[in-house]
Short mmCIF file of C-alpha atoms and ligand atoms in Angstrom, two decimals:
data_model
loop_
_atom_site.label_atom_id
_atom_site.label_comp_id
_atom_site.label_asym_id
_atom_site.label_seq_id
_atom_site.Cartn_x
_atom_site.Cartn_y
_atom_site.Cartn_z
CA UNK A 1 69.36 109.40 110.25
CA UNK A 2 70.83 112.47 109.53
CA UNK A 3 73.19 113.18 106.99
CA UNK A 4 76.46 115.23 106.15
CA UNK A 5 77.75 116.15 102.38
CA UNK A 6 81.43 115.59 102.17
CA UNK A 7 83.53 116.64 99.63
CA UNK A 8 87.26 114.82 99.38
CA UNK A 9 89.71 116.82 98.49
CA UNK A 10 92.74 115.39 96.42
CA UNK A 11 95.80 116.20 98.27
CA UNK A 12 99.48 116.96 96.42
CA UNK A 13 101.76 113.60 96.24
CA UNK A 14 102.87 112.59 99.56
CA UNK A 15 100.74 114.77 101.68
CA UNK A 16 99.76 113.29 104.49
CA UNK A 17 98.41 114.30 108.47
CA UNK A 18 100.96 111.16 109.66
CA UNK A 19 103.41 111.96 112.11
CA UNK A 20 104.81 109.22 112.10
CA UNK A 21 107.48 107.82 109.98
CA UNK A 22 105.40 106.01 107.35
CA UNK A 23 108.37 106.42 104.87
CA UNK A 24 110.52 103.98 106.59
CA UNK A 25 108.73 100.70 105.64
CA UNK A 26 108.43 101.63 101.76
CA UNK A 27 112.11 102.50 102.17
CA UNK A 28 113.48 99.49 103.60
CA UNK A 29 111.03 97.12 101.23
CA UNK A 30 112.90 99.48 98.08
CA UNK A 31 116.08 98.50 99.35
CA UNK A 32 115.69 94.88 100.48
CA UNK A 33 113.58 94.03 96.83
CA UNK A 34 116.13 96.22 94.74
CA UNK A 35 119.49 94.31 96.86
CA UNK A 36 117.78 90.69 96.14
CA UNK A 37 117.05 91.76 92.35
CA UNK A 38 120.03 92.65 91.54
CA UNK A 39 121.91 90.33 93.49
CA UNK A 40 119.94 87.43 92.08
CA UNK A 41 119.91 88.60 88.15
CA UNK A 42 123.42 88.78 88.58
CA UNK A 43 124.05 85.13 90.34
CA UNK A 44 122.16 83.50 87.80
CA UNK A 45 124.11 85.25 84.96
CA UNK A 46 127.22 84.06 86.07
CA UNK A 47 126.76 80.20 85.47
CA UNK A 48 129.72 78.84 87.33
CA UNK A 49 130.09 78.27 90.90
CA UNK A 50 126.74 77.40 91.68
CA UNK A 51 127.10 73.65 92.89
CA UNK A 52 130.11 72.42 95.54
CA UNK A 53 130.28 68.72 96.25
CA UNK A 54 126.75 67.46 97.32
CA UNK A 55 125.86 71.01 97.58
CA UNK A 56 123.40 72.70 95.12
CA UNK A 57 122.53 76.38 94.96
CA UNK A 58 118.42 77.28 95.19
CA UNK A 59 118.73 79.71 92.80
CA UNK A 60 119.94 76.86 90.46
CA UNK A 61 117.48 73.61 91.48
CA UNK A 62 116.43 72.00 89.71
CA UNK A 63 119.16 72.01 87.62
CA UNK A 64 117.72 71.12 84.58
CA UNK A 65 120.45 70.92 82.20
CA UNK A 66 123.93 71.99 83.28
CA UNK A 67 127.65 70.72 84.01
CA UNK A 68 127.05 69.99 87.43
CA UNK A 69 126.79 66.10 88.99
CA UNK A 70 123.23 67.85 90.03
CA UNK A 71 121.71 68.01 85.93
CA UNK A 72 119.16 66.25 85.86
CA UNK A 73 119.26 65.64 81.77
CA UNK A 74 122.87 66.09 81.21
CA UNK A 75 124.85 69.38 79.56
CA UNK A 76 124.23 72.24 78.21
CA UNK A 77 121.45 71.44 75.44
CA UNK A 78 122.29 72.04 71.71
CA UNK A 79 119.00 73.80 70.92
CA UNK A 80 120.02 76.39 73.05
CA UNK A 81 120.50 79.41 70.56
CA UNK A 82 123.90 80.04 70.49
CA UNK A 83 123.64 84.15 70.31
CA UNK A 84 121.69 84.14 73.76
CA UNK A 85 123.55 83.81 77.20
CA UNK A 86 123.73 80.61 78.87
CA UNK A 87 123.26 79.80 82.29
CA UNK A 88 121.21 76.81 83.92
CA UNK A 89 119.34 79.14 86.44
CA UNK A 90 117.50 80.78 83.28
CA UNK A 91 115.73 77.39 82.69
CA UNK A 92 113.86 78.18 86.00
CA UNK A 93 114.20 80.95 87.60
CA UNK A 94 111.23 82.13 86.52
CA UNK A 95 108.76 79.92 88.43
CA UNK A 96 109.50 81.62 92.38
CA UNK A 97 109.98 84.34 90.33
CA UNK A 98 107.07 84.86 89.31
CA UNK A 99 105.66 83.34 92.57
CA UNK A 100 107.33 86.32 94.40
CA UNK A 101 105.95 88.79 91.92
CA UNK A 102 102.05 87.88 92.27
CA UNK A 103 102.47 87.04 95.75
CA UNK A 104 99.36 89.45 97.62
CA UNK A 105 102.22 90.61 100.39
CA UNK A 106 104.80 91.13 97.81
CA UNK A 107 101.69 93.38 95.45
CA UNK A 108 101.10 95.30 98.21
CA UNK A 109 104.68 96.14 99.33
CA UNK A 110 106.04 96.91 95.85
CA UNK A 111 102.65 98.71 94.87
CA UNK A 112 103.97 101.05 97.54
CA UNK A 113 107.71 101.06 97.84
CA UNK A 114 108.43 101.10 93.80
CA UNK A 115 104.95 102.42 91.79
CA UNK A 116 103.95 105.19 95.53
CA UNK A 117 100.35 103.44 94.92
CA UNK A 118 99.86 104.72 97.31
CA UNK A 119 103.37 105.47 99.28
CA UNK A 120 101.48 104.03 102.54
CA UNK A 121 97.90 104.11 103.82
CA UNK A 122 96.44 107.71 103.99
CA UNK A 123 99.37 109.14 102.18
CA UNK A 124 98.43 111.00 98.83
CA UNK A 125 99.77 109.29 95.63
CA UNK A 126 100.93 110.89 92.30
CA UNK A 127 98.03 109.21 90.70
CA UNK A 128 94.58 110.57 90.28
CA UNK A 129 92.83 106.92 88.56
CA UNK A 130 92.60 103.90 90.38
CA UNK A 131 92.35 101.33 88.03
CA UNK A 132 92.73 98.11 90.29
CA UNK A 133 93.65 94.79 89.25
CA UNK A 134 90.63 94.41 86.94
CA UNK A 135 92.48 95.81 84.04
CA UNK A 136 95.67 94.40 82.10
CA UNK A 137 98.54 94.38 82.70
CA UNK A 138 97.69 93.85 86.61
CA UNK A 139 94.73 91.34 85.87
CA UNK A 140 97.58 88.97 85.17
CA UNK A 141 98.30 88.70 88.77
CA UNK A 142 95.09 86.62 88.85
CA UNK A 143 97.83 83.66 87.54
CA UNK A 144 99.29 83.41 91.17
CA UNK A 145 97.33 80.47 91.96
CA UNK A 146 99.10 78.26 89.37
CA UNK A 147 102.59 79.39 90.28
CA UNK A 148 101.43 78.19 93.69
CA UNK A 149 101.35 74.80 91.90
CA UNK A 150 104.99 75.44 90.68
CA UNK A 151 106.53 76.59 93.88
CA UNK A 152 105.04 73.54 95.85
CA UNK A 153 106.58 71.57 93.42
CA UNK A 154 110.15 73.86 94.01
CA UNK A 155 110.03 72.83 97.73
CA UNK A 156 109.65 69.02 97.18
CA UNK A 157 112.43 69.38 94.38
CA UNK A 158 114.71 71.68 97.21
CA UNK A 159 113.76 69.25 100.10
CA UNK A 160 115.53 66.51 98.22
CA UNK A 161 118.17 68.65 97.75
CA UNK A 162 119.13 68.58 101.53
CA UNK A 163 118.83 64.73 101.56
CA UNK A 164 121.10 64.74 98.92
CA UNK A 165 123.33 67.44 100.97
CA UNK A 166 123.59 64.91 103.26
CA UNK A 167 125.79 62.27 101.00
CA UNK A 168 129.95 63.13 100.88
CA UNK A 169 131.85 61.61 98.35
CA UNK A 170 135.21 61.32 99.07
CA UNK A 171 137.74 62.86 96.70
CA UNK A 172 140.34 60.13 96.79
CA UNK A 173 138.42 56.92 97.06
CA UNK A 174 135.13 57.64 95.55
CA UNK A 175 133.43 56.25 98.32
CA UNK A 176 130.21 58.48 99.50
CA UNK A 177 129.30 58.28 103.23
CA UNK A 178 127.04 60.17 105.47
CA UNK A 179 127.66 63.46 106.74
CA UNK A 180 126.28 66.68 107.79
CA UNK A 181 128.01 70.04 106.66
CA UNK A 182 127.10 73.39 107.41
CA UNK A 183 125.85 73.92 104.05
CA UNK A 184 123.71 71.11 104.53
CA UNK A 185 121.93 73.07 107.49
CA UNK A 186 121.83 76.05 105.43
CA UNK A 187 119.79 74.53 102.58
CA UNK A 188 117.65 72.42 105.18
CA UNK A 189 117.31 76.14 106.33
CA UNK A 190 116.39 77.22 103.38
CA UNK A 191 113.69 74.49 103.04
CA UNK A 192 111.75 75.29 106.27
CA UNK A 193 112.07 79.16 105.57
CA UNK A 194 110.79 78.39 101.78
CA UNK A 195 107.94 75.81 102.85
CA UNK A 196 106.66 78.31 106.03
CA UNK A 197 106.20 81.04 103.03
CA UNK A 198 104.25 78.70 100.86
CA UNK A 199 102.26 76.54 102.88
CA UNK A 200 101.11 80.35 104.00
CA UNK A 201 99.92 81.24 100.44
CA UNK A 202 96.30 82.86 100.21
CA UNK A 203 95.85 81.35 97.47
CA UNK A 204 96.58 77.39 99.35
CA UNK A 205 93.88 78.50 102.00
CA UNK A 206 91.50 79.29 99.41
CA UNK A 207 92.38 75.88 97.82
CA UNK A 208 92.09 73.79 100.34
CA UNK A 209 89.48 75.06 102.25
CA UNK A 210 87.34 76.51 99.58
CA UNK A 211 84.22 75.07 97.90
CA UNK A 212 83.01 77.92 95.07
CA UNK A 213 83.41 80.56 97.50
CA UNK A 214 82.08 78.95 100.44
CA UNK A 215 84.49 77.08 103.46
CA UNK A 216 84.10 73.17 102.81
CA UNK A 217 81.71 71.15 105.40
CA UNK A 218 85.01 68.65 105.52
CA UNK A 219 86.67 68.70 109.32
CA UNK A 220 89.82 67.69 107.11
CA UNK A 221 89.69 70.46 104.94
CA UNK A 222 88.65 73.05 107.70
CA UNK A 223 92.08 71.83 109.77
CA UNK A 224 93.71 72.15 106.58
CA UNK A 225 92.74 75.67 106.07
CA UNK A 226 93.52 76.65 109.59
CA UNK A 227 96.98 75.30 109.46
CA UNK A 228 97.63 77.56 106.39
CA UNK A 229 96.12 80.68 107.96
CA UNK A 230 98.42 80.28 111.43
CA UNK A 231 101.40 80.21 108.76
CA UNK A 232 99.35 83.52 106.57
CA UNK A 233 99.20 85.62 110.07
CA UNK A 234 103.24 85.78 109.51
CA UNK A 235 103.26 85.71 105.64
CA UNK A 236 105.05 89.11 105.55
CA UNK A 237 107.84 87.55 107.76
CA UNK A 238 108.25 84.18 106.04
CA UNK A 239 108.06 85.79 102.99
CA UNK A 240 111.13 87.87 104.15
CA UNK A 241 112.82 85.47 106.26
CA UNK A 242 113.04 82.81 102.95
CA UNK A 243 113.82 85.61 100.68
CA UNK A 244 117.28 86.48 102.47
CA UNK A 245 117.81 83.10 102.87
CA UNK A 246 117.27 81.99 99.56
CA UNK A 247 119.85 84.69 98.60
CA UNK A 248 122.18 83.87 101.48
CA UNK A 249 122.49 80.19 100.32
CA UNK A 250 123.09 80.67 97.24
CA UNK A 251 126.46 82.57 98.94
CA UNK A 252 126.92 79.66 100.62
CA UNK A 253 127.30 77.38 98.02
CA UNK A 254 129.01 79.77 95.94
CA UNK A 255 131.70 81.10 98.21
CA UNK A 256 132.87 77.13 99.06
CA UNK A 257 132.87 76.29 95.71
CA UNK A 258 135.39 79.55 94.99
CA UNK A 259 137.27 78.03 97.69
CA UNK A 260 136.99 81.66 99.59
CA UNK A 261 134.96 79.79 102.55
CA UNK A 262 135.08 76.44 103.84
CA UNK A 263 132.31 73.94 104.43
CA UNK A 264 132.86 72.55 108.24
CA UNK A 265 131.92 68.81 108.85
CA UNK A 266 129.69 69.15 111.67
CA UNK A 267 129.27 65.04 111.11
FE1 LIG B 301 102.00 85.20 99.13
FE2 LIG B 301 100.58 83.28 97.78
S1 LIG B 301 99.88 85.07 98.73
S2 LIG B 301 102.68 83.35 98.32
#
């Protein structure tokens, strides 16, 4: 077979033979990541307004400890140091967090849209070492798989969050009947977004289909690891779609309980 020598040539950051307008994706995956950041750093640092009648914000479940009806172990702890901030959403936040962070989509968008690694595919990058994930600090990401675990457990903990959404206690008598709000649909919402991004995780087709790198003999476990990968062909999507949602709910709940919007009885 005959053979040609080729010699790649490093181009100058950015340089690129696209035509097309390859910025606009890094752009809008900069501004959607930076909004949400922000928005949510500052929502959990505010530590009021975060519940409204059987209503509890995701940014804040489970609500560990906390002056809410929702706490699950009563106030504020004492062993909380007293020179550090307090709010309840610090007690978890971390878990999707970090979720989010290691997620392969999420890598691969902020790899390009903060760190230009590269800015998009066949676009020269500011960098002249590729170092991979094989190295720290990025080997970490390898610990995905057991916030997978975590978040799982988030969507059980956020599901029973709507069935407690759906329980009205009545201001005057104390008496708590059924009901159905809006803000109940927007945290079942918020459920369904949530579970369609992590039922989609690489990582959960790997698990349940997987036997030491080879796909399981088990007609359960191959139907299992379909069903994730029809949810992974739209991870991008879901991953977006319960991201805004997330953020939008916690508005939700915190707007009513400001008494700026009102929660309509649909039931
Ligand atoms: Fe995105 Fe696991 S790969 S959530």
């Amino acid at each position: 077979m005959a053979q040609a020598e080729l010699t790649l040539k490093q181009h100058g950051f950015g340089q690129t033979r696209r035509r097309d307008l390859w910025w606009l994706q890094p752009l809008a995956v900069f501004a959607g990541l930076s909004t949400f950041v922000i928005y949510t750093t500052w929502a959990a640092f505010q530590g009021e307004y975060y519940a409204f009648g059987p209503y509890l914000s995701p940014l804040y479940s489970p609500e560990l400890f906390g002056e809410s009806s929702h706490s699950w172990f009563g106030a504020k702890p004492s062993w909380w140091p007293a020179v550090l901030p307090w709010s309840p959403a610090f007690l978890i936040l971390w878990a999707p967090g970090g979720f989010r962070l290691t997620c392969y989509y999420y890598r691969g968008a902020y790899y390009k849209a903060f760190w230009a690694d590269p800015p998009s595919c066949a676009v020269a990058e500011p960098r002249h070492r590729y170092l991979g994930e094989n190295s720290f600090p990025l080997i970490l990401q390898n610990i995905h798989r057991y916030f997978l675990y975590l978040a799982l457990l988030f969507v059980v903990v956020l599901a029973y969050d709507v069935w407690n959404a759906l329980w009205f206690t009545d201001a005057a008598t104390g008496a708590t009947s059924f009901g159905i709000g809006i803000g109940t649909l927007v945290l079942a919402a918020n459920v369904v977004f949530l579970g369609g991004y992590t039922l989609g995780c690489h990582s959960l087709r790997h698990l349940v289909g997987g036997i030491r790198d080879r796909l399981s003999a088990s007609p359960a476990r191959l139907k299992a690891y379909n069903c994730v990968g029809c949810l992974n062909r739209r991870h991008m999507l879901w991953a977006w779609m319960s991201l805004c949602w997330v953020g939008f709910s916690d508005v939700y709940v915190r707007l009513c309980a400001m008494g700026i919007w009102t929660d309509l009885r649909i039931l």
